[in-house]
Tab-separated table of C-alpha atoms in Angstrom:
chain	number	residue	atom	x	y	z
A	1	MET	CA	114.918	23.019	353.471
A	2	ILE	CA	115.752	23.439	357.086
A	3	GLY	CA	113.440	25.513	359.235
A	4	ILE	CA	114.623	26.900	362.518
A	5	ARG	CA	112.461	28.677	365.044
A	6	ILE	CA	113.988	29.062	368.448
A	7	GLN	CA	113.472	31.024	371.603
A	8	LYS	CA	115.660	30.949	374.675
A	9	LYS	CA	116.526	33.188	377.567
A	10	LEU	CA	120.289	33.446	377.744
A	11	GLN	CA	122.942	35.106	379.818
A	12	LEU	CA	125.020	36.579	376.995
A	13	ALA	CA	127.981	38.879	377.499
A	14	ASP	CA	126.989	39.572	381.101
A	15	GLN	CA	123.441	40.566	380.344
A	16	ALA	CA	120.209	38.662	380.053
A	17	THR	CA	119.068	38.460	376.465
A	18	GLU	CA	116.348	36.553	374.764
A	19	LEU	CA	117.543	34.713	371.714
A	20	GLN	CA	114.777	34.724	369.172
A	21	VAL	CA	115.377	33.333	365.714
A	22	ASP	CA	113.024	32.328	362.922
A	23	ILE	CA	114.720	31.440	359.660
A	24	ASN	CA	114.612	29.007	356.786
A	25	LEU	CA	117.907	27.819	355.386
A	26	PRO	CA	118.138	27.361	351.628
A	27	LYS	CA	119.006	23.743	350.769
A	28	GLY	CA	122.433	23.056	349.327
A	29	LYS	CA	123.747	26.505	350.189
A	30	ILE	CA	126.034	27.940	352.798
A	31	THR	CA	124.375	30.522	354.996
A	32	ALA	CA	126.693	32.763	356.950
A	33	LEU	CA	125.906	33.686	360.537
A	34	SER	CA	127.566	36.846	361.720
A	35	GLY	CA	127.306	39.142	364.686
A	36	LYS	CA	129.379	40.478	367.541
A	37	SER	CA	130.683	38.084	370.152
A	38	GLY	CA	127.932	37.546	372.676
A	39	ALA	CA	125.223	37.895	370.049
A	40	GLY	CA	124.254	34.256	370.560
A	41	LYS	CA	125.818	32.607	367.515
A	42	THR	CA	127.357	29.608	369.247
A	43	SER	CA	124.268	29.128	371.419
A	44	LEU	CA	122.125	29.060	368.285
A	45	LEU	CA	124.337	26.396	366.680
A	46	LYS	CA	124.284	24.315	369.855
A	47	MET	CA	120.502	24.434	370.010
A	48	ILE	CA	120.234	23.381	366.383
A	49	ALA	CA	122.576	20.487	367.144
A	50	GLY	CA	120.583	19.457	370.220
A	51	LEU	CA	123.517	20.206	372.550
A	52	MET	CA	121.548	22.938	374.306
A	53	LYS	CA	117.850	23.028	375.100
A	54	PRO	CA	115.809	25.987	373.896
A	55	ASP	CA	112.834	27.251	375.909
A	56	GLU	CA	110.609	26.970	372.887
A	57	GLY	CA	111.217	26.008	369.331
A	58	LEU	CA	110.578	24.067	366.159
A	59	ILE	CA	113.354	22.692	363.980
A	60	THR	CA	112.595	20.695	360.878
A	61	SER	CA	114.908	19.159	358.330
A	62	GLY	CA	112.999	18.026	355.245
A	63	ASP	CA	110.238	15.743	356.598
A	64	GLU	CA	112.014	15.149	359.880
A	65	THR	CA	111.170	17.089	362.997
A	66	TRP	CA	114.236	17.489	365.169
A	67	LEU	CA	112.577	19.643	367.749
A	68	ASP	CA	109.009	20.624	368.504
A	69	THR	CA	108.592	21.809	372.055
A	70	SER	CA	104.817	22.143	371.665
A	71	ALA	CA	104.589	18.428	370.782
A	72	GLY	CA	107.265	17.366	373.239
A	73	ILE	CA	109.674	16.260	370.513
A	74	ASP	CA	113.358	16.753	371.247
A	75	MET	CA	115.670	14.509	369.241
A	76	PRO	CA	119.020	13.901	370.900
A	77	PRO	CA	122.107	15.087	368.969
A	78	GLN	CA	122.850	11.471	368.055
A	79	LYS	CA	119.685	11.234	365.956
A	80	ARG	CA	119.927	14.575	364.143
A	81	LYS	CA	121.700	14.111	360.824
A	82	LEU	CA	124.138	16.935	361.215
A	83	ALA	CA	127.828	17.514	361.596
A	84	PHE	CA	129.471	20.127	363.753
A	85	VAL	CA	132.844	21.672	362.972
A	86	PHE	CA	134.005	23.175	366.252
A	87	GLN	CA	136.162	26.240	366.641
A	88	ASP	CA	138.834	24.090	368.307
A	89	TYR	CA	138.203	21.322	365.701
A	90	ALA	CA	137.537	18.720	368.446
A	91	LEU	CA	139.701	16.144	366.693
A	92	PHE	CA	140.093	12.970	368.740
A	93	PRO	CA	143.755	12.887	369.853
A	94	ASN	CA	143.682	9.147	370.528
A	95	MET	CA	142.688	8.235	366.971
A	96	THR	CA	144.661	8.522	363.740
A	97	VAL	CA	143.569	10.777	360.886
A	98	GLU	CA	141.849	7.827	359.261
A	99	GLY	CA	140.480	6.683	362.613
A	100	ASN	CA	138.830	10.056	363.099
A	101	LEU	CA	137.084	9.749	359.727
A	102	ARG	CA	135.967	6.187	360.371
A	103	TYR	CA	134.629	6.975	363.815
A	104	ALA	CA	132.650	9.860	362.308
A	105	ALA	CA	131.302	7.737	359.463
A	106	GLY	CA	129.915	5.248	361.979
A	107	LYS	CA	128.862	1.708	361.149
A	108	SER	CA	128.089	2.284	357.487
A	109	VAL	CA	131.598	3.255	356.420
A	110	ASP	CA	131.755	4.257	352.776
A	111	GLU	CA	135.339	3.269	351.885
A	112	LYS	CA	135.300	5.224	348.650
A	113	LEU	CA	134.132	8.392	350.380
A	114	ILE	CA	136.824	8.084	353.062
A	115	ARG	CA	139.553	7.623	350.454
A	116	HIS	CA	138.187	10.473	348.382
A	117	LEU	CA	137.978	12.838	351.365
A	118	LEU	CA	141.553	12.016	352.369
A	119	GLU	CA	142.670	12.732	348.818
A	120	ILE	CA	140.953	16.073	348.299
A	121	THR	CA	142.059	17.326	351.683
A	122	GLN	CA	145.627	16.186	350.891
A	123	LEU	CA	145.734	13.994	353.955
A	124	SER	CA	146.245	10.626	352.230
A	125	GLY	CA	149.911	10.636	353.244
A	126	PHE	CA	148.979	11.296	356.860
A	127	LYS	CA	146.414	8.522	357.323
A	128	LYS	CA	148.254	6.864	360.192
A	129	VAL	CA	149.284	10.094	361.900
A	130	LYS	CA	147.652	11.427	365.070
A	131	PRO	CA	145.931	14.828	364.717
A	132	LEU	CA	148.246	16.613	367.181
A	133	GLN	CA	151.161	16.044	364.796
A	134	LEU	CA	149.408	17.906	361.956
A	135	SER	CA	149.778	21.589	361.132
A	136	GLY	CA	146.943	24.017	361.876
A	137	GLY	CA	145.739	23.993	358.286
A	138	GLN	CA	145.857	20.211	358.114
A	139	GLN	CA	143.894	19.901	361.364
A	140	GLN	CA	141.258	22.222	359.958
A	141	ARG	CA	141.074	20.155	356.743
A	142	LEU	CA	140.696	17.004	358.808
A	143	ALA	CA	137.884	18.589	360.823
A	144	LEU	CA	136.057	19.397	357.581
A	145	ALA	CA	136.722	15.997	356.028
A	146	ARG	CA	135.522	14.317	359.197
A	147	ALA	CA	132.297	16.308	359.159
A	148	LEU	CA	131.688	15.393	355.514
A	149	ALA	CA	132.377	11.715	356.261
A	150	GLN	CA	129.163	11.826	358.285
A	151	GLN	CA	127.220	12.734	355.134
A	152	PRO	CA	125.126	15.193	357.124
A	153	ASP	CA	121.928	16.894	356.058
A	154	LEU	CA	123.198	20.016	357.776
A	155	LEU	CA	126.746	21.140	358.462
A	156	LEU	CA	127.339	23.583	361.296
A	157	MET	CA	130.672	25.415	361.269
A	158	ASP	CA	131.583	27.584	364.239
A	159	GLU	CA	134.295	30.005	363.049
A	160	PRO	CA	136.185	27.115	361.506
A	161	LEU	CA	138.937	29.225	359.990
A	162	SER	CA	139.449	31.771	362.747
A	163	ALA	CA	142.515	30.062	364.227
A	164	LEU	CA	144.476	30.152	360.976
A	165	ASP	CA	146.760	32.853	359.634
A	166	LEU	CA	145.628	34.900	356.653
A	167	GLU	CA	147.376	32.829	354.012
A	168	ALA	CA	146.152	29.454	355.251
A	169	ARG	CA	142.735	30.985	355.735
A	170	GLN	CA	142.447	32.154	352.150
A	171	GLN	CA	143.600	28.791	350.860
A	172	LEU	CA	141.125	26.941	353.055
A	173	GLN	CA	138.323	29.224	351.874
A	174	GLN	CA	139.047	28.135	348.295
A	175	GLU	CA	139.152	24.488	349.324
A	176	LEU	CA	135.914	24.801	351.253
A	177	LEU	CA	134.352	26.337	348.161
A	178	LEU	CA	135.505	23.398	346.031
A	179	LEU	CA	134.217	20.921	348.605
A	180	HIS	CA	130.887	22.701	348.597
A	181	ARG	CA	130.673	22.583	344.801
A	182	GLU	CA	131.208	18.844	344.963
A	183	PHE	CA	129.088	17.885	347.973
A	184	LYS	CA	126.482	20.664	347.841
A	185	PHE	CA	125.939	20.502	351.586
A	186	THR	CA	123.518	22.757	353.428
A	187	ALA	CA	125.528	24.663	355.987
A	188	ILE	CA	125.664	27.422	358.526
A	189	LEU	CA	129.027	29.152	358.719
A	190	VAL	CA	129.758	31.439	361.632
A	191	SER	CA	132.129	34.096	360.364
A	192	HIS	CA	132.990	37.746	360.925
A	193	ASP	CA	135.066	38.136	357.820
A	194	ILE	CA	133.088	39.835	355.072
A	195	SER	CA	135.444	38.590	352.370
A	196	GLU	CA	135.070	35.044	353.672
A	197	ILE	CA	131.307	35.401	353.769
A	198	SER	CA	131.120	36.783	350.253
A	199	ILE	CA	133.300	34.005	348.875
A	200	LEU	CA	131.463	31.137	350.542
A	201	ALA	CA	127.946	32.075	351.519
A	202	SER	CA	124.883	32.831	349.479
A	203	LYS	CA	122.928	34.375	352.328
A	204	VAL	CA	123.803	36.069	355.565
A	205	ILE	CA	122.057	36.133	358.914
A	206	GLN	CA	123.106	39.023	361.068
A	207	LEU	CA	122.484	38.467	364.748
A	208	ALA	CA	122.405	41.327	367.219
A	209	ASN	CA	121.362	41.055	370.873
A	210	GLY	CA	119.772	37.688	370.257
A	211	ARG	CA	117.605	38.849	367.340
A	212	VAL	CA	117.950	38.456	363.610
A	213	ALA	CA	118.893	42.003	362.678
A	214	ALA	CA	119.129	41.209	358.981
A	215	PHE	CA	118.746	38.182	356.716
A	216	GLY	CA	119.527	38.469	353.049
A	217	THR	CA	122.023	38.120	350.258
A	218	ILE	CA	125.541	39.512	350.458
A	219	GLU	CA	124.642	42.386	348.136
A	220	GLU	CA	121.598	43.280	350.176
A	221	LEU	CA	123.545	43.390	353.414
A	222	PHE	CA	126.981	44.588	352.477
A	223	GLY	CA	126.612	46.156	349.042
A	224	SER	CA	126.850	49.923	348.825
A	225	PRO	CA	123.598	51.650	347.913
A	226	ASP	CA	125.308	53.302	345.021
A	227	ARG	CA	126.888	50.370	343.186
A	228	ASN	CA	129.538	52.551	341.598
A	229	THR	CA	131.412	53.682	344.645
A	230	LEU	CA	133.688	51.598	346.716
A	231	LYS	CA	133.498	52.133	350.438
A	232	LEU	CA	136.162	50.865	352.744
A	233	THR	CA	136.426	51.046	356.487
A	234	GLY	CA	139.777	51.982	357.920
A	235	ARG	CA	141.253	52.498	361.339
A	236	VAL	CA	143.270	55.567	362.273
A	237	ILE	CA	146.663	54.396	363.489
A	238	GLY	CA	148.542	57.699	363.358
A	239	VAL	CA	147.764	61.410	363.321
A	240	GLU	CA	150.212	63.928	361.872
A	241	GLU	CA	149.870	67.663	361.315
A	242	GLN	CA	148.375	67.439	357.856
A	243	TRP	CA	147.909	63.747	357.420
A	244	LEU	CA	146.150	60.743	358.838
A	245	ILE	CA	147.814	57.339	358.787
A	246	VAL	CA	145.035	54.816	358.210
A	247	LEU	CA	145.037	51.027	358.107
A	248	VAL	CA	142.706	49.878	355.346
A	249	ASN	CA	142.446	46.221	354.473
A	250	GLN	CA	145.905	45.293	355.792
A	251	GLN	CA	147.465	48.268	354.003
A	252	VAL	CA	148.660	51.488	355.516
A	253	VAL	CA	147.717	54.628	353.586
A	254	ARG	CA	148.243	58.323	354.194
A	255	LEU	CA	145.185	60.493	353.780
A	256	LYS	CA	144.898	64.235	353.916
A	257	LYS	CA	143.090	65.488	357.005
A	258	GLN	CA	139.668	66.969	356.419
A	259	ASN	CA	139.270	68.377	359.896
A	260	GLN	CA	141.154	68.298	363.177
A	261	ASN	CA	139.061	65.913	365.235
A	262	TYR	CA	140.592	62.519	364.704
A	263	GLN	CA	141.487	60.051	367.409
A	264	LEU	CA	143.771	57.090	367.349
A	265	GLY	CA	141.883	53.853	366.860
A	266	GLU	CA	138.859	55.585	365.411
A	267	SER	CA	137.088	53.901	362.489
A	268	ILE	CA	136.674	56.022	359.414
A	269	SER	CA	134.962	55.399	356.143
A	270	VAL	CA	137.065	55.810	353.029
A	271	GLN	CA	135.413	56.287	349.654
A	272	ILE	CA	137.093	55.803	346.348
A	273	ASN	CA	135.946	57.589	343.280
A	274	PRO	CA	135.062	54.985	340.618
A	275	ASP	CA	136.962	56.968	337.974
A	276	LEU	CA	140.145	56.380	339.891
A	277	LEU	CA	139.679	52.627	340.353
A	278	GLN	CA	142.224	50.554	338.566
A	279	TYR	CA	142.405	46.802	338.321
B	1	MET	CA	168.089	-16.689	410.119
B	2	GLY	CA	166.365	-15.817	406.889
B	3	ILE	CA	164.018	-12.902	406.766
B	4	ASP	CA	160.335	-13.648	406.431
B	5	LEU	CA	159.199	-12.114	403.111
B	6	GLN	CA	155.544	-12.844	403.822
B	7	PRO	CA	154.711	-9.248	404.978
B	8	LEU	CA	156.120	-7.804	401.738
B	9	TRP	CA	154.207	-10.261	399.636
B	10	LEU	CA	151.041	-9.454	401.584
B	11	THR	CA	151.620	-5.719	401.109
B	12	PHE	CA	151.866	-6.018	397.343
B	13	LYS	CA	148.871	-8.335	397.166
B	14	LEU	CA	146.836	-5.815	399.157
B	15	ALA	CA	148.018	-2.883	397.017
B	16	PHE	CA	147.282	-4.739	393.788
B	17	ILE	CA	143.762	-5.846	394.765
B	18	THR	CA	142.932	-2.429	396.238
B	19	THR	CA	144.056	-0.675	393.043
B	20	LEU	CA	142.008	-3.018	390.902
B	21	CYS	CA	138.879	-2.515	393.034
B	22	LEU	CA	139.355	1.238	393.058
B	23	LEU	CA	139.823	1.395	389.299
B	24	VAL	CA	136.509	-0.372	388.748
B	25	LEU	CA	134.780	1.720	391.414
B	26	GLY	CA	136.611	4.997	390.782
B	27	ILE	CA	135.966	5.467	387.061
B	28	PRO	CA	132.146	5.588	387.284
B	29	VAL	CA	132.219	7.690	390.470
B	30	ALA	CA	134.719	10.137	388.931
B	31	ALA	CA	132.621	10.308	385.756
B	32	LEU	CA	129.482	11.067	387.768
B	33	LEU	CA	131.247	13.758	389.791
B	34	ALA	CA	132.842	15.294	386.685
B	35	LYS	CA	129.528	15.889	384.993
B	36	SER	CA	127.355	16.489	388.038
B	37	LYS	CA	125.943	19.919	388.717
B	38	SER	CA	124.018	18.727	391.757
B	39	ARG	CA	123.946	20.738	394.955
B	40	LEU	CA	125.006	17.591	396.792
B	41	LYS	CA	128.241	17.360	394.800
B	42	PRO	CA	130.371	19.304	397.321
B	43	PHE	CA	129.204	16.923	400.061
B	44	ALA	CA	130.199	13.891	398.001
B	45	GLU	CA	133.543	15.483	397.181
B	46	ALA	CA	134.227	16.371	400.806
B	47	LEU	CA	133.360	12.836	401.895
B	48	ILE	CA	135.650	11.259	399.311
B	49	GLY	CA	138.439	13.691	400.183
B	50	LEU	CA	138.283	12.947	403.930
B	51	PRO	CA	141.082	10.333	403.934
B	52	LEU	CA	143.439	13.064	402.703
B	53	VAL	CA	143.203	14.937	405.982
B	54	LEU	CA	141.838	12.510	408.546
B	55	PRO	CA	144.320	10.500	410.641
B	56	PRO	CA	144.095	6.902	409.381
B	57	SER	CA	143.480	5.778	412.938
B	58	VAL	CA	140.232	7.784	413.048
B	59	LEU	CA	139.028	6.063	409.897
B	60	GLY	CA	140.181	2.745	411.305
B	61	PHE	CA	138.395	3.375	414.607
B	62	TYR	CA	135.030	3.990	412.951
B	63	LEU	CA	135.465	1.075	410.557
B	64	LEU	CA	136.279	-1.139	413.525
B	65	LEU	CA	133.090	-0.034	415.276
B	66	ILE	CA	130.911	-0.569	412.227
B	67	LEU	CA	132.462	-3.795	411.011
B	68	SER	CA	133.025	-5.617	414.288
B	69	PRO	CA	130.662	-8.513	414.937
B	70	THR	CA	128.730	-6.317	417.360
B	71	GLY	CA	128.562	-3.362	414.968
B	72	TRP	CA	125.479	-2.956	412.771
B	73	LEU	CA	127.170	-3.721	409.433
B	74	GLY	CA	129.459	-6.359	410.926
B	75	SER	CA	126.640	-8.296	412.529
B	76	PHE	CA	124.601	-8.047	409.345
B	77	LEU	CA	127.451	-9.387	407.196
B	78	GLN	CA	128.193	-12.104	409.719
B	79	GLN	CA	124.587	-13.225	409.970
B	80	TYR	CA	123.589	-13.210	406.298
B	81	PHE	CA	126.872	-13.737	404.420
B	82	ASN	CA	128.959	-15.396	407.090
B	83	LEU	CA	131.537	-12.714	406.302
B	84	ARG	CA	133.847	-11.253	408.884
B	85	LEU	CA	135.780	-8.144	407.957
B	86	VAL	CA	137.734	-7.209	411.078
B	87	PHE	CA	141.134	-8.861	411.431
B	88	THR	CA	140.812	-10.499	408.006
B	89	PHE	CA	142.371	-9.798	404.616
B	90	PRO	CA	139.080	-8.866	402.872
B	91	GLY	CA	138.559	-6.362	405.684
B	92	LEU	CA	141.946	-4.820	404.879
B	93	VAL	CA	140.904	-4.490	401.238
B	94	VAL	CA	137.671	-2.716	402.203
B	95	GLY	CA	139.565	-0.362	404.506
B	96	SER	CA	142.258	0.336	401.904
B	97	VAL	CA	139.705	1.059	399.207
B	98	ILE	CA	138.093	3.706	401.410
B	99	TYR	CA	141.463	5.016	402.544
B	100	SER	CA	142.764	5.504	398.969
B	101	LEU	CA	139.479	6.675	397.432
B	102	PRO	CA	140.605	10.281	396.721
B	103	PHE	CA	143.897	9.147	395.205
B	104	MET	CA	142.046	7.325	392.436
B	105	ILE	CA	139.037	9.598	392.013
B	106	HIS	CA	140.668	13.043	392.047
B	107	PRO	CA	143.036	12.525	389.097
B	108	ILE	CA	140.372	10.834	386.973
B	109	GLN	CA	137.741	13.466	387.773
B	110	GLY	CA	140.257	16.226	387.014
B	111	GLY	CA	141.282	14.574	383.755
B	112	LEU	CA	137.674	14.272	382.609
B	113	GLN	CA	136.857	17.858	383.578
B	114	ASN	CA	139.904	19.185	381.741
B	115	LEU	CA	138.949	17.536	378.461
B	116	PRO	CA	137.432	20.073	376.055
B	117	LYS	CA	133.650	19.717	376.044
B	118	SER	CA	133.696	19.776	372.261
B	119	LEU	CA	135.255	16.284	372.139
B	120	LYS	CA	132.231	14.529	373.616
B	121	GLU	CA	129.817	16.827	371.826
B	122	ALA	CA	131.488	16.049	368.491
B	123	SER	CA	131.141	12.343	369.217
B	124	TRP	CA	127.444	12.722	370.112
B	125	THR	CA	126.675	14.563	366.880
B	126	MET	CA	128.322	11.642	365.061
B	127	GLY	CA	125.585	9.429	366.417
B	128	HIS	CA	127.587	7.747	369.183
B	129	SER	CA	125.862	7.180	372.527
B	130	LYS	CA	127.133	8.706	375.737
B	131	LEU	CA	128.502	5.340	376.855
B	132	VAL	CA	130.383	4.681	373.595
B	133	THR	CA	131.678	8.260	373.703
B	134	PHE	CA	132.906	7.737	377.248
B	135	PHE	CA	134.861	4.595	376.459
B	136	LYS	CA	136.109	5.494	372.980
B	137	VAL	CA	136.752	9.221	373.278
B	138	GLN	CA	136.873	10.415	376.883
B	139	LEU	CA	138.700	7.605	378.711
B	140	PRO	CA	141.448	7.054	376.096
B	141	ASN	CA	142.288	10.744	376.224
B	142	ILE	CA	142.918	10.860	379.957
B	143	GLN	CA	145.539	8.103	379.989
B	144	SER	CA	147.975	10.085	382.067
B	145	ALA	CA	145.288	10.845	384.661
B	146	LEU	CA	144.392	7.142	384.813
B	147	LEU	CA	148.024	6.212	385.222
B	148	THR	CA	148.416	8.800	387.954
B	149	GLY	CA	145.383	7.420	389.789
B	150	ILE	CA	146.583	3.828	389.522
B	151	VAL	CA	150.093	4.562	390.708
B	152	LEU	CA	149.129	6.879	393.536
B	153	THR	CA	146.587	4.372	394.807
B	154	PHE	CA	149.105	1.561	394.637
B	155	ALA	CA	151.862	3.568	396.312
B	156	HIS	CA	149.503	4.978	398.940
B	157	THR	CA	148.314	1.498	399.879
B	158	LEU	CA	151.933	0.341	400.243
B	159	GLY	CA	152.386	3.057	402.844
B	160	GLU	CA	149.290	2.256	404.869
B	161	PHE	CA	149.851	1.782	408.598
B	162	GLY	CA	147.373	3.231	411.055
B	163	LEU	CA	144.253	1.928	409.376
B	164	VAL	CA	145.666	-1.557	408.911
B	165	LEU	CA	146.716	-1.691	412.524
B	166	MET	CA	143.238	-0.696	413.699
B	167	ILE	CA	141.139	-3.097	411.639
B	168	GLY	CA	143.678	-5.764	410.739
B	169	GLY	CA	145.922	-6.095	413.700
B	170	SER	CA	149.132	-7.943	413.051
B	171	ILE	CA	148.226	-11.518	412.252
B	172	PRO	CA	151.087	-13.173	410.359
B	173	LYS	CA	150.218	-14.223	406.773
B	174	VAL	CA	146.752	-12.660	407.111
B	175	THR	CA	147.014	-8.990	408.015
B	176	LYS	CA	150.630	-8.380	408.923
B	177	VAL	CA	151.770	-6.124	406.083
B	178	ALA	CA	155.283	-4.713	405.665
B	179	SER	CA	154.671	-1.396	407.417
B	180	ILE	CA	153.438	-3.225	410.496
B	181	ALA	CA	156.242	-5.756	410.374
B	182	ILE	CA	158.721	-2.843	410.366
B	183	TYR	CA	157.080	-1.435	413.479
B	184	ASN	CA	157.118	-4.818	415.219
B	185	GLU	CA	160.727	-5.584	414.317
B	186	THR	CA	161.866	-2.150	415.463
B	187	GLU	CA	160.093	-2.540	418.755
B	188	ALA	CA	161.816	-5.918	419.186
B	189	LEU	CA	165.121	-4.186	418.373
B	190	ASN	CA	165.518	-6.499	415.384
B	191	PHE	CA	166.991	-3.747	413.164
B	192	SER	CA	168.288	-5.913	410.364
B	193	ALA	CA	164.815	-7.187	409.457
B	194	ALA	CA	163.384	-3.670	409.781
B	195	HIS	CA	166.185	-2.452	407.480
B	196	THR	CA	165.355	-5.040	404.861
B	197	TYR	CA	161.636	-4.295	404.800
B	198	SER	CA	162.184	-0.534	404.850
B	199	GLY	CA	164.855	-0.608	402.163
B	200	ILE	CA	162.755	-2.718	399.806
B	201	LEU	CA	159.695	-0.483	400.291
B	202	LEU	CA	161.777	2.649	399.767
B	203	VAL	CA	163.390	1.431	396.563
B	204	ILE	CA	160.165	0.107	395.095
B	205	SER	CA	158.134	3.216	395.964
B	206	PHE	CA	160.797	5.486	394.469
B	207	THR	CA	161.061	3.373	391.324
B	208	ILE	CA	157.298	3.413	390.774
B	209	LEU	CA	157.054	7.192	391.124
B	210	LEU	CA	160.124	7.703	388.923
B	211	LEU	CA	158.599	5.538	386.195
B	212	VAL	CA	155.401	7.571	386.273
B	213	TYR	CA	157.194	10.897	386.010
B	214	LEU	CA	159.327	9.560	383.160
B	215	MET	CA	156.285	8.245	381.318
B	216	ASN	CA	154.370	11.466	381.853
B	217	ARG	CA	157.295	13.406	380.439
B	218	ARG	CA	157.235	11.234	377.357
B	219	VAL	CA	153.506	11.782	376.923
B	220	GLY	CA	154.316	15.490	377.054
B	221	ARG	CA	151.285	17.183	378.450
B	222	GLY	CA	150.990	14.940	381.481
B	223	ARG	CA	151.568	16.031	384.994
B	224	LEU	CA	150.601	14.479	388.275
B	225	ALA	CA	147.203	15.880	389.016
B	226	ILE	CA	146.538	15.213	392.653
């Protein structure tokens, strides 16, 4: 289990906020971290990784103490057994695909693991290629493979799929799920996408203004109170005399107006009667 | 009468040694400046940038005062190391290193600052020390900045005149570099020799710069960052 208790005064989104987090991550599971931009997600990851110094805190991984400000312990990032998948992937342009994996694996290179990672990420044919010549999806796969080559106790992923288009994103989500089934890594995944979170994560931390606003399972946080209705959120993209044009889940639908006060861009909640649901 | 090629040879020797010294000196200084958040940083940057705006003769004048056997540094070096820097080749190297300092440091510092922070952070979380990260991740990814620094330093030293004249004088085979020889030959109305020196310097300088721009184009994202 990984315990994280952190406190830090931050200048987030142009206002001073105090980031205050106290959570325990379940071992072998992916925990999603969501929240508006400026909520402190990236800062939290950086403090866990030792790339930013919290004012006060205690971070433990199993029997190891990574940080204990009261005892003056602050392990450098080099000593913490974790891997970080950056939003921009941070692949080393001067090294080949294989070189990136080997550099990440360090001195104790596990040849079998490297070969296996290249295979499951479909990068075996690109071993000698430099990362900049890969497609977006391939770069993202390499970033994941490289992180796993480190055999980390904790994997931190900062919106790893946000730069990809929808199709590549959905495919990568499936692949990430398969990788997780195989390697059973403990991870924090920063994501805003509820579908992505529900596919990959077992628990969700919701961060708002530097505080943990909610911490629980997907059902607890996103499930509807009445399990039999389906609630969707849509955005008004057109207003006609009798109708509203609403974008729901990448689909445009026409809904009958219930009153006159609708504005373009407004979010509305759409409910579907369970009797009408077809699948 | 054949033309004495000694000044040209001396010029290239000076440029080569100066570039080498500045590479060794410039990389750590640029790295320090790139990561420094100190309040003194602007002072260091202004000091290093001085040769960009100061007339070389001003720099040469002060160096002459400091380094001459009656100056404080000159007398110290003379007394304890039996080293004389004015009107000698080593003195020219010292002067050139100072004179070309910004041409080496600015591109390297800029290159390092433009690298995404995530690259070094990724390397640290992989267990690699800051030093290993610097040599294996940061430096290899600023190749075009390094190349720019090397070439600009070399080319800038080729074009040195005022500073060399002040602290080196015009001693044949010791401190008489091509730019000074051109001045001397022109003054003596010996235009053919001046033509030869000037032409060779022009062609070589142009070729060097052309090569850099061609190479940077091939690299793709490179541009001369001065």
